[in-house]
mmCIF file of C-alpha atoms in Angstrom:
data_model
loop_
_atom_site.group_PDB
_atom_site.id
_atom_site.type_symbol
_atom_site.label_atom_id
_atom_site.label_comp_id
_atom_site.label_asym_id
_atom_site.label_seq_id
_atom_site.Cartn_x
_atom_site.Cartn_y
_atom_site.Cartn_z
ATOM 1 C CA UNK D 253 -66.363 -24.769 -3.785
ATOM 2 C CA UNK D 254 -64.157 -27.335 -6.122
ATOM 3 C CA UNK D 255 -64.614 -31.192 -5.426
ATOM 4 C CA UNK D 256 -60.941 -32.841 -5.464
ATOM 5 C CA UNK D 257 -60.393 -34.679 -8.654
ATOM 6 C CA UNK D 258 -61.719 -38.282 -8.863
ATOM 7 C CA UNK D 259 -59.694 -41.112 -10.019
ATOM 8 C CA UNK D 260 -60.568 -43.445 -12.328
ATOM 9 C CA UNK D 261 -57.899 -45.108 -14.662
ATOM 10 C CA UNK D 262 -56.550 -42.898 -17.042
ATOM 11 C CA UNK D 263 -59.069 -40.117 -16.542
ATOM 12 C CA UNK D 264 -59.466 -37.352 -14.031
ATOM 13 C CA UNK D 265 -62.277 -35.540 -13.482
ATOM 14 C CA UNK D 266 -63.342 -32.140 -11.521
ATOM 15 C CA UNK D 267 -66.541 -30.916 -10.156
ATOM 16 C CA UNK D 268 -67.550 -27.521 -9.292
ATOM 17 C CA UNK D 269 -71.047 -26.072 -8.467
ATOM 18 C CA UNK D 270 -72.223 -25.485 -12.065
ATOM 19 C CA UNK D 271 -69.460 -27.365 -14.088
ATOM 20 C CA UNK D 272 -67.717 -30.998 -14.600
ATOM 21 C CA UNK D 273 -64.511 -31.759 -16.398
ATOM 22 C CA UNK D 274 -62.938 -34.851 -17.300
ATOM 23 C CA UNK D 275 -59.346 -35.247 -18.470
ATOM 24 C CA UNK D 276 -57.254 -37.719 -20.113
ATOM 25 C CA UNK D 277 -54.126 -38.073 -18.132
ATOM 26 C CA UNK D 278 -52.008 -39.449 -20.667
ATOM 27 C CA UNK D 279 -53.310 -37.149 -23.675
ATOM 28 C CA UNK D 280 -52.280 -34.064 -21.366
ATOM 29 C CA UNK D 281 -48.894 -35.569 -20.783
ATOM 30 C CA UNK D 282 -48.311 -36.076 -24.503
ATOM 31 C CA UNK D 283 -49.902 -32.526 -24.858
ATOM 32 C CA UNK D 284 -47.192 -31.061 -22.774
ATOM 33 C CA UNK D 285 -44.440 -33.002 -24.418
ATOM 34 C CA UNK D 286 -45.299 -31.811 -27.714
ATOM 35 C CA UNK D 287 -45.325 -28.300 -26.728
ATOM 36 C CA UNK D 288 -42.015 -28.678 -24.994
ATOM 37 C CA UNK D 289 -40.449 -30.225 -28.306
ATOM 38 C CA UNK D 290 -41.991 -27.522 -30.437
ATOM 39 C CA UNK D 291 -40.637 -24.700 -28.348
ATOM 40 C CA UNK D 292 -37.043 -26.554 -28.628
ATOM 41 C CA UNK D 293 -37.615 -27.040 -32.217
ATOM 42 C CA UNK D 294 -38.225 -22.857 -32.409
ATOM 43 C CA UNK D 295 -35.486 -22.030 -30.030
ATOM 44 C CA UNK D 296 -33.094 -24.200 -32.422
ATOM 45 C CA UNK D 297 -34.522 -22.580 -35.961
ATOM 46 C CA UNK D 298 -33.804 -19.174 -34.615
ATOM 47 C CA UNK D 299 -30.422 -19.543 -34.376
ATOM 48 C CA UNK D 300 -30.302 -21.307 -37.896
ATOM 49 C CA UNK D 301 -29.914 -19.714 -41.398
ATOM 50 C CA UNK D 302 -27.736 -17.838 -43.976
ATOM 51 C CA UNK D 303 -26.761 -15.430 -40.691
ATOM 52 C CA UNK D 304 -26.296 -17.806 -37.850
ATOM 53 C CA UNK D 305 -27.312 -16.396 -34.219
ATOM 54 C CA UNK D 306 -25.923 -17.574 -30.858
ATOM 55 C CA UNK D 307 -28.937 -18.276 -28.399
ATOM 56 C CA UNK D 308 -27.963 -15.246 -26.327
ATOM 57 C CA UNK D 309 -28.172 -13.183 -29.403
ATOM 58 C CA UNK D 310 -31.557 -14.277 -29.620
ATOM 59 C CA UNK D 311 -32.676 -14.023 -26.379
ATOM 60 C CA UNK D 312 -31.420 -10.435 -26.643
ATOM 61 C CA UNK D 313 -33.679 -9.703 -29.342
ATOM 62 C CA UNK D 314 -36.565 -11.153 -27.917
ATOM 63 C CA UNK D 315 -36.434 -9.833 -24.639
ATOM 64 C CA UNK D 316 -34.391 -6.474 -24.791
ATOM 65 C CA UNK D 317 -32.555 -4.377 -27.318
ATOM 66 C CA UNK D 318 -29.987 -6.141 -30.249
ATOM 67 C CA UNK D 319 -28.154 -4.365 -32.765
ATOM 68 C CA UNK D 320 -30.506 -3.470 -35.835
ATOM 69 C CA UNK D 321 -29.422 -6.381 -37.979
ATOM 70 C CA UNK D 322 -30.231 -9.293 -35.453
ATOM 71 C CA UNK D 323 -33.178 -7.709 -34.505
ATOM 72 C CA UNK D 324 -34.548 -7.504 -38.467
ATOM 73 C CA UNK D 325 -33.083 -11.484 -38.984
ATOM 74 C CA UNK D 326 -35.383 -12.662 -35.719
ATOM 75 C CA UNK D 327 -38.838 -10.251 -35.918
ATOM 76 C CA UNK D 328 -39.048 -9.993 -39.912
ATOM 77 C CA UNK D 329 -37.510 -13.464 -41.025
ATOM 78 C CA UNK D 330 -37.420 -16.075 -38.746
ATOM 79 C CA UNK D 331 -40.109 -15.640 -36.112
ATOM 80 C CA UNK D 332 -42.932 -14.826 -38.577
ATOM 81 C CA UNK D 333 -41.921 -17.943 -40.661
ATOM 82 C CA UNK D 334 -41.966 -19.987 -37.277
ATOM 83 C CA UNK D 335 -45.433 -19.138 -36.308
ATOM 84 C CA UNK D 336 -46.791 -19.344 -39.434
ATOM 85 C CA UNK D 337 -45.532 -22.900 -39.545
ATOM 86 C CA UNK D 338 -46.883 -24.010 -36.427
ATOM 87 C CA UNK D 339 -50.120 -22.271 -37.170
ATOM 88 C CA UNK D 340 -50.546 -23.545 -40.603
ATOM 89 C CA UNK D 341 -49.824 -26.998 -39.399
ATOM 90 C CA UNK D 342 -52.382 -26.807 -36.649
ATOM 91 C CA UNK D 343 -55.077 -25.627 -38.650
ATOM 92 C CA UNK D 344 -54.204 -28.577 -41.322
ATOM 93 C CA UNK D 345 -53.992 -31.087 -38.704
ATOM 94 C CA UNK D 346 -57.092 -30.196 -36.814
ATOM 95 C CA UNK D 347 -58.914 -29.924 -40.282
ATOM 96 C CA UNK D 348 -57.991 -33.716 -41.078
ATOM 97 C CA UNK D 349 -59.194 -34.484 -37.647
ATOM 98 C CA UNK D 350 -62.279 -33.148 -38.080
ATOM 99 C CA UNK D 351 -62.930 -34.625 -41.689
ATOM 100 C CA UNK D 352 -61.858 -37.884 -40.485
ATOM 101 C CA UNK D 353 -64.204 -37.832 -37.514
ATOM 102 C CA UNK D 354 -67.198 -36.997 -39.159
ATOM 103 C CA UNK D 355 -66.526 -39.738 -42.136
ATOM 104 C CA UNK D 356 -65.121 -42.543 -40.235
ATOM 105 C CA UNK D 357 -62.604 -42.775 -42.662
ATOM 106 C CA UNK D 358 -58.614 -42.916 -41.965
ATOM 107 C CA UNK D 359 -58.032 -41.986 -45.589
ATOM 108 C CA UNK D 360 -60.243 -38.854 -46.022
ATOM 109 C CA UNK D 361 -58.307 -35.511 -45.506
ATOM 110 C CA UNK D 362 -58.783 -32.180 -47.263
ATOM 111 C CA UNK D 363 -55.720 -32.569 -49.501
ATOM 112 C CA UNK D 364 -57.164 -36.494 -50.443
ATOM 113 C CA UNK D 365 -60.670 -35.361 -51.425
ATOM 114 C CA UNK D 366 -59.965 -32.111 -53.047
ATOM 115 C CA UNK D 367 -60.664 -29.614 -50.667
ATOM 116 C CA UNK D 368 -57.289 -27.978 -50.946
ATOM 117 C CA UNK D 369 -56.864 -29.183 -54.353
ATOM 118 C CA UNK D 370 -60.156 -26.729 -55.153
ATOM 119 C CA UNK D 371 -58.858 -23.772 -52.659
ATOM 120 C CA UNK D 372 -55.572 -23.503 -54.565
ATOM 121 C CA UNK D 373 -57.226 -23.787 -58.051
ATOM 122 C CA UNK D 374 -59.625 -20.935 -57.030
ATOM 123 C CA UNK D 375 -56.691 -19.019 -55.978
ATOM 124 C CA UNK D 376 -54.620 -19.872 -59.130
ATOM 125 C CA UNK D 377 -57.570 -18.692 -61.268
ATOM 126 C CA UNK D 378 -57.987 -15.647 -58.976
ATOM 127 C CA UNK D 379 -54.395 -14.467 -59.065
ATOM 128 C CA UNK D 380 -54.321 -15.013 -63.264
ATOM 129 C CA UNK D 381 -57.822 -13.126 -63.927
ATOM 130 C CA UNK D 382 -57.198 -10.298 -61.440
ATOM 131 C CA UNK D 383 -53.860 -10.094 -60.935
ATOM 132 C CA UNK D 384 -53.943 -8.964 -57.542
ATOM 133 C CA UNK D 385 -53.987 -10.911 -54.283
ATOM 134 C CA UNK D 386 -56.358 -8.583 -52.439
ATOM 135 C CA UNK D 387 -59.404 -10.922 -52.416
ATOM 136 C CA UNK D 388 -57.483 -14.308 -52.208
ATOM 137 C CA UNK D 389 -58.637 -15.356 -49.227
ATOM 138 C CA UNK D 390 -62.250 -14.851 -50.203
ATOM 139 C CA UNK D 391 -61.350 -16.828 -53.738
ATOM 140 C CA UNK D 392 -59.637 -19.467 -51.810
ATOM 141 C CA UNK D 393 -62.246 -20.319 -49.274
ATOM 142 C CA UNK D 394 -64.751 -20.039 -52.056
ATOM 143 C CA UNK D 395 -63.270 -22.625 -53.784
ATOM 144 C CA UNK D 396 -62.619 -24.683 -50.840
ATOM 145 C CA UNK D 397 -66.322 -24.680 -50.065
ATOM 146 C CA UNK D 398 -67.470 -25.282 -53.363
ATOM 147 C CA UNK D 399 -65.299 -28.245 -53.946
ATOM 148 C CA UNK D 400 -66.476 -29.963 -50.581
ATOM 149 C CA UNK D 401 -70.400 -29.174 -51.229
ATOM 150 C CA UNK D 402 -69.705 -31.064 -54.891
ATOM 151 C CA UNK D 403 -67.887 -33.833 -53.232
ATOM 152 C CA UNK D 404 -70.523 -34.386 -50.326
ATOM 153 C CA UNK D 405 -73.428 -34.218 -52.701
ATOM 154 C CA UNK D 406 -71.871 -36.792 -54.907
ATOM 155 C CA UNK D 407 -70.656 -39.118 -52.336
ATOM 156 C CA UNK D 408 -74.308 -38.907 -50.588
ATOM 157 C CA UNK D 409 -77.344 -40.836 -51.289
ATOM 158 C CA UNK D 410 -79.249 -42.069 -48.336
ATOM 159 C CA UNK D 411 -76.411 -41.398 -46.228
ATOM 160 C CA UNK D 412 -72.591 -40.482 -46.532
ATOM 161 C CA UNK D 413 -70.488 -43.268 -47.953
ATOM 162 C CA UNK D 414 -66.707 -42.259 -47.165
ATOM 163 C CA UNK D 415 -65.233 -44.319 -49.518
ATOM 164 C CA UNK D 416 -67.385 -42.718 -51.919
ATOM 165 C CA UNK D 417 -66.277 -39.822 -50.975
ATOM 166 C CA UNK D 418 -62.648 -40.693 -51.588
ATOM 167 C CA UNK D 419 -63.153 -41.624 -54.912
ATOM 168 C CA UNK D 420 -65.307 -38.542 -55.804
ATOM 169 C CA UNK D 421 -62.783 -36.393 -54.152
ATOM 170 C CA UNK D 422 -59.936 -37.831 -56.617
ATOM 171 C CA UNK D 423 -61.984 -37.031 -60.122
ATOM 172 C CA UNK D 424 -62.683 -33.921 -58.732
ATOM 173 C CA UNK D 425 -58.997 -33.260 -58.451
ATOM 174 C CA UNK D 426 -58.423 -34.783 -61.759
ATOM 175 C CA UNK D 427 -60.678 -32.158 -63.182
ATOM 176 C CA UNK D 428 -59.476 -29.277 -61.188
ATOM 177 C CA UNK D 429 -55.961 -30.319 -62.577
ATOM 178 C CA UNK D 430 -57.424 -29.943 -66.131
ATOM 179 C CA UNK D 431 -58.681 -26.765 -65.382
ATOM 180 C CA UNK D 432 -55.380 -25.313 -64.075
ATOM 181 C CA UNK D 433 -53.485 -27.143 -67.070
ATOM 182 C CA UNK D 434 -56.087 -24.861 -69.566
ATOM 183 C CA UNK D 435 -54.805 -22.058 -67.578
ATOM 184 C CA UNK D 436 -51.356 -22.621 -67.984
ATOM 185 C CA UNK D 437 -51.853 -22.685 -71.574
ATOM 186 C CA UNK D 438 -54.113 -19.875 -71.803
ATOM 187 C CA UNK D 439 -52.164 -16.886 -70.131
ATOM 188 C CA UNK D 440 -48.560 -15.590 -69.998
ATOM 189 C CA UNK D 441 -45.869 -17.820 -68.535
ATOM 190 C CA UNK D 442 -44.572 -14.902 -66.207
ATOM 191 C CA UNK D 443 -48.092 -14.395 -64.769
ATOM 192 C CA UNK D 444 -48.722 -18.332 -64.308
ATOM 193 C CA UNK D 445 -44.985 -18.630 -62.576
ATOM 194 C CA UNK D 446 -45.927 -15.661 -60.115
ATOM 195 C CA UNK D 447 -49.358 -17.491 -59.301
ATOM 196 C CA UNK D 448 -47.728 -20.744 -59.063
ATOM 197 C CA UNK D 449 -45.110 -19.362 -57.074
ATOM 198 C CA UNK D 450 -47.729 -17.843 -54.611
ATOM 199 C CA UNK D 451 -49.464 -21.103 -54.021
ATOM 200 C CA UNK D 452 -46.205 -23.371 -53.910
ATOM 201 C CA UNK D 453 -46.219 -24.982 -50.362
ATOM 202 C CA UNK D 454 -43.680 -22.828 -48.749
ATOM 203 C CA UNK D 455 -43.148 -20.750 -45.608
ATOM 204 C CA UNK D 456 -40.666 -18.448 -47.289
ATOM 205 C CA UNK D 457 -42.678 -15.534 -47.827
ATOM 206 C CA UNK D 458 -44.074 -15.365 -44.007
ATOM 207 C CA UNK D 459 -45.089 -12.181 -43.318
ATOM 208 C CA UNK D 460 -46.741 -11.091 -39.846
ATOM 209 C CA UNK D 461 -50.058 -9.903 -41.725
ATOM 210 C CA UNK D 462 -50.258 -13.833 -42.635
ATOM 211 C CA UNK D 463 -49.453 -14.762 -38.986
ATOM 212 C CA UNK D 464 -52.494 -12.464 -38.130
ATOM 213 C CA UNK D 465 -54.723 -13.644 -40.580
ATOM 214 C CA UNK D 466 -54.517 -17.504 -39.560
ATOM 215 C CA UNK D 467 -54.362 -16.942 -35.738
ATOM 216 C CA UNK D 468 -57.217 -14.522 -36.124
ATOM 217 C CA UNK D 469 -58.993 -17.775 -38.523
ATOM 218 C CA UNK D 470 -57.917 -20.178 -35.835
ATOM 219 C CA UNK D 471 -59.392 -18.320 -32.942
ATOM 220 C CA UNK D 472 -62.642 -18.197 -34.320
ATOM 221 C CA UNK D 473 -62.865 -21.556 -35.456
ATOM 222 C CA UNK D 474 -61.106 -23.948 -32.466
ATOM 223 C CA UNK D 475 -63.837 -22.999 -29.959
ATOM 224 C CA UNK D 476 -66.376 -24.232 -32.249
ATOM 225 C CA UNK D 477 -64.330 -27.658 -33.025
ATOM 226 C CA UNK D 478 -63.724 -28.209 -29.459
ATOM 227 C CA UNK D 479 -67.276 -27.656 -28.567
ATOM 228 C CA UNK D 480 -68.139 -30.284 -31.067
ATOM 229 C CA UNK D 481 -65.619 -32.417 -30.137
ATOM 230 C CA UNK D 482 -68.358 -34.803 -28.244
ATOM 231 C CA UNK D 483 -70.413 -35.176 -31.368
ATOM 232 C CA UNK D 484 -67.577 -35.863 -33.432
ATOM 233 C CA UNK D 485 -66.682 -38.794 -30.975
ATOM 234 C CA UNK D 486 -70.590 -40.030 -31.046
ATOM 235 C CA UNK D 487 -70.420 -39.872 -34.829
ATOM 236 C CA UNK D 488 -67.117 -41.918 -35.075
ATOM 237 C CA UNK D 489 -69.042 -44.920 -33.298
ATOM 238 C CA UNK D 490 -71.573 -44.656 -36.198
ATOM 239 C CA UNK D 491 -74.659 -42.533 -37.521
ATOM 240 C CA UNK D 492 -77.039 -44.775 -35.669
ATOM 241 C CA UNK D 493 -75.459 -44.613 -32.242
ATOM 242 C CA UNK D 494 -75.225 -40.764 -32.893
ATOM 243 C CA UNK D 495 -78.755 -40.463 -33.701
ATOM 244 C CA UNK D 496 -79.672 -42.589 -30.347
ATOM 245 C CA UNK D 497 -77.463 -40.280 -28.535
ATOM 246 C CA UNK D 498 -79.636 -37.296 -29.328
ATOM 247 C CA UNK D 499 -76.826 -35.977 -32.122
ATOM 248 C CA UNK D 500 -78.373 -34.383 -35.178
ATOM 249 C CA UNK D 501 -76.101 -35.933 -37.665
ATOM 250 C CA UNK D 502 -76.485 -34.475 -40.579
ATOM 251 C CA UNK D 503 -76.465 -30.809 -39.178
ATOM 252 C CA UNK D 504 -73.498 -31.330 -36.988
ATOM 253 C CA UNK D 505 -72.062 -33.585 -39.808
ATOM 254 C CA UNK D 506 -72.220 -30.071 -41.998
ATOM 255 C CA UNK D 507 -71.397 -27.767 -39.411
ATOM 256 C CA UNK D 508 -68.197 -29.223 -38.962
ATOM 257 C CA UNK D 509 -67.311 -29.841 -42.703
ATOM 258 C CA UNK D 510 -67.634 -26.260 -42.917
ATOM 259 C CA UNK D 511 -65.173 -25.456 -40.168
ATOM 260 C CA UNK D 512 -62.780 -28.131 -41.720
ATOM 261 C CA UNK D 513 -63.116 -26.137 -45.061
ATOM 262 C CA UNK D 514 -62.248 -23.051 -43.091
ATOM 263 C CA UNK D 515 -59.183 -24.642 -41.335
ATOM 264 C CA UNK D 516 -57.964 -26.141 -44.810
ATOM 265 C CA UNK D 517 -58.699 -22.633 -46.699
ATOM 266 C CA UNK D 518 -56.724 -20.582 -44.308
ATOM 267 C CA UNK D 519 -53.493 -22.586 -44.284
ATOM 268 C CA UNK D 520 -54.034 -22.446 -48.369
ATOM 269 C CA UNK D 521 -54.190 -18.731 -48.044
ATOM 270 C CA UNK D 522 -51.187 -17.997 -46.184
ATOM 271 C CA UNK D 523 -48.913 -20.827 -47.133
ATOM 272 C CA UNK D 524 -49.670 -22.614 -50.432
ATOM 273 C CA UNK D 525 -50.655 -26.152 -50.619
ATOM 274 C CA UNK D 526 -49.100 -28.342 -47.973
ATOM 275 C CA UNK D 527 -50.360 -32.073 -48.531
ATOM 276 C CA UNK D 528 -50.444 -34.772 -45.923
ATOM 277 C CA UNK D 529 -50.246 -32.824 -42.527
ATOM 278 C CA UNK D 530 -53.933 -33.296 -42.452
ATOM 279 C CA UNK D 531 -54.198 -37.097 -43.144
ATOM 280 C CA UNK D 532 -50.969 -38.281 -41.177
ATOM 281 C CA UNK D 533 -51.271 -36.253 -37.794
ATOM 282 C CA UNK D 534 -54.758 -37.189 -36.775
ATOM 283 C CA UNK D 535 -54.091 -40.833 -37.583
ATOM 284 C CA UNK D 536 -50.957 -40.944 -35.477
ATOM 285 C CA UNK D 537 -52.636 -38.914 -32.344
ATOM 286 C CA UNK D 538 -55.307 -41.738 -32.356
ATOM 287 C CA UNK D 539 -52.958 -44.216 -32.245
ATOM 288 C CA UNK D 540 -51.388 -42.769 -29.222
ATOM 289 C CA UNK D 541 -54.470 -41.225 -27.330
ATOM 290 C CA UNK D 542 -57.397 -43.145 -28.590
ATOM 291 C CA UNK D 543 -60.723 -41.682 -28.990
ATOM 292 C CA UNK D 544 -61.548 -38.173 -29.762
ATOM 293 C CA UNK D 545 -61.647 -35.664 -27.150
ATOM 294 C CA UNK D 546 -61.503 -31.880 -26.982
ATOM 295 C CA UNK D 547 -57.829 -32.225 -25.306
ATOM 296 C CA UNK D 548 -56.987 -34.729 -28.502
ATOM 297 C CA UNK D 549 -58.176 -32.196 -30.889
ATOM 298 C CA UNK D 550 -55.747 -29.655 -29.451
ATOM 299 C CA UNK D 551 -52.728 -32.006 -29.101
ATOM 300 C CA UNK D 552 -53.729 -33.119 -33.085
ATOM 301 C CA UNK D 553 -53.127 -29.283 -33.667
ATOM 302 C CA UNK D 554 -49.769 -29.032 -31.732
ATOM 303 C CA UNK D 555 -48.116 -31.874 -33.295
ATOM 304 C CA UNK D 556 -49.126 -30.344 -36.646
ATOM 305 C CA UNK D 557 -47.599 -27.792 -35.817
ATOM 306 C CA UNK D 558 -44.449 -29.169 -34.464
ATOM 307 C CA UNK D 559 -44.090 -31.462 -37.901
ATOM 308 C CA UNK D 560 -44.751 -28.545 -39.835
ATOM 309 C CA UNK D 561 -42.220 -26.368 -38.270
ATOM 310 C CA UNK D 562 -39.390 -29.358 -38.154
ATOM 311 C CA UNK D 563 -40.124 -29.946 -41.720
ATOM 312 C CA UNK D 564 -39.683 -26.254 -42.985
ATOM 313 C CA UNK D 565 -36.433 -26.215 -40.449
ATOM 314 C CA UNK D 566 -34.855 -29.586 -42.157
ATOM 315 C CA UNK D 567 -35.737 -28.001 -45.755
ATOM 316 C CA UNK D 568 -34.262 -24.433 -45.155
ATOM 317 C CA UNK D 569 -30.740 -25.138 -43.549
ATOM 318 C CA UNK D 570 -30.083 -29.169 -44.533
ATOM 319 C CA UNK D 571 -29.980 -29.132 -48.213
ATOM 320 C CA UNK D 572 -27.676 -27.628 -50.817
ATOM 321 C CA UNK D 573 -30.708 -25.610 -51.514
ATOM 322 C CA UNK D 574 -33.761 -24.706 -49.826
ATOM 323 C CA UNK D 575 -36.218 -27.225 -50.006
ATOM 324 C CA UNK D 576 -39.941 -26.300 -50.019
ATOM 325 C CA UNK D 577 -41.746 -27.537 -46.914
ATOM 326 C CA UNK D 578 -44.582 -28.995 -48.991
ATOM 327 C CA UNK D 579 -41.791 -31.084 -50.368
ATOM 328 C CA UNK D 580 -40.495 -32.762 -47.097
ATOM 329 C CA UNK D 581 -43.801 -33.573 -45.827
ATOM 330 C CA UNK D 582 -44.891 -35.231 -49.054
ATOM 331 C CA UNK D 583 -41.806 -37.080 -48.491
ATOM 332 C CA UNK D 584 -43.266 -38.152 -45.253
ATOM 333 C CA UNK D 585 -46.557 -38.175 -46.101
ATOM 334 C CA UNK D 586 -46.943 -40.078 -49.045
ATOM 335 C CA UNK D 587 -45.296 -43.527 -47.629
ATOM 336 C CA UNK D 588 -47.441 -42.923 -44.612
ATOM 337 C CA UNK D 589 -50.736 -42.682 -46.831
ATOM 338 C CA UNK D 590 -49.609 -46.069 -48.292
ATOM 339 C CA UNK D 591 -49.156 -47.778 -45.338
ATOM 340 C CA UNK D 592 -52.489 -46.617 -43.968
ATOM 341 C CA UNK D 593 -54.347 -47.565 -46.894
ATOM 342 C CA UNK D 594 -53.143 -50.951 -47.206
ATOM 343 C CA UNK D 595 -53.695 -51.473 -43.493
ATOM 344 C CA UNK D 596 -57.130 -50.500 -44.092
ATOM 345 C CA UNK D 597 -57.874 -52.690 -46.842
ATOM 346 C CA UNK D 598 -56.580 -55.496 -44.846
ATOM 347 C CA UNK D 599 -59.094 -54.481 -42.068
ATOM 348 C CA UNK D 600 -61.783 -54.565 -44.627
ATOM 349 C CA UNK D 601 -60.600 -57.926 -46.112
#
């Protein structure tokens, strides 16, 4: 028998014979609103493009049978692109939330400390050396893990210094940029353009195989991220507090950083380099709901997905030429990064 929910401020608690659950009601409400907003963006996006469709044509294609041309546009062009955008944004946003939680620094994100740059550089080199994309996911993930390991080891002395981690990450990114510049001069320009087009942050090449890959990767990683959400919340209070609460900080931090790498590498594999989602979205969600919980991590993923979908819709339909989603998000994220950096510096002063 389940006990009725107990009310305590914004929290609701349910207890059963063998389980208990606490839900932060404002987070749940914002999650629902975000999901509805994402659904609305998706519905509108299905009607936009070089071949405009009416809502009833989209509904007919989704729920029954439409003419072959409409079905091709809906199922092979627009639906996989929308789903891929949502899943990529969710993966990046949750990756950023994990990195910021375990380092206790709002400026830490996989694209700021070089994780996505390492993944992209590894993919770039792999494509130029092998001229195929069959092993690209392995190369991208290996690059992300290796870059993270280097940044982590260089930033950690007796304990991890988040500020040093950002500085080391910037240095690693500079080195990776030099490697890519060398490869550009070393290989034929047609191969370089091909590799660069594969890794530019865009959803225009979305395929169902990409959707399946990142959906499977999220299905593997998200349960572990939610399981460790309490540990992330405690680590965010400080390493000493976490140690006295029974959290093995070193082990949990390594596991969570590996999960963050996994999520970031998935996004780079299927969509290329898309910056600032991992930095901006977790920070906005924390401003809205406060402390880190499993539900707030889900909200972070949903908000990241909606932002990426919306940016892709704007870039694809509201400019004279199609603008990659990475450019639209960078136009939003770069000023936001400067604002966050200024606020962090003022807080320390």
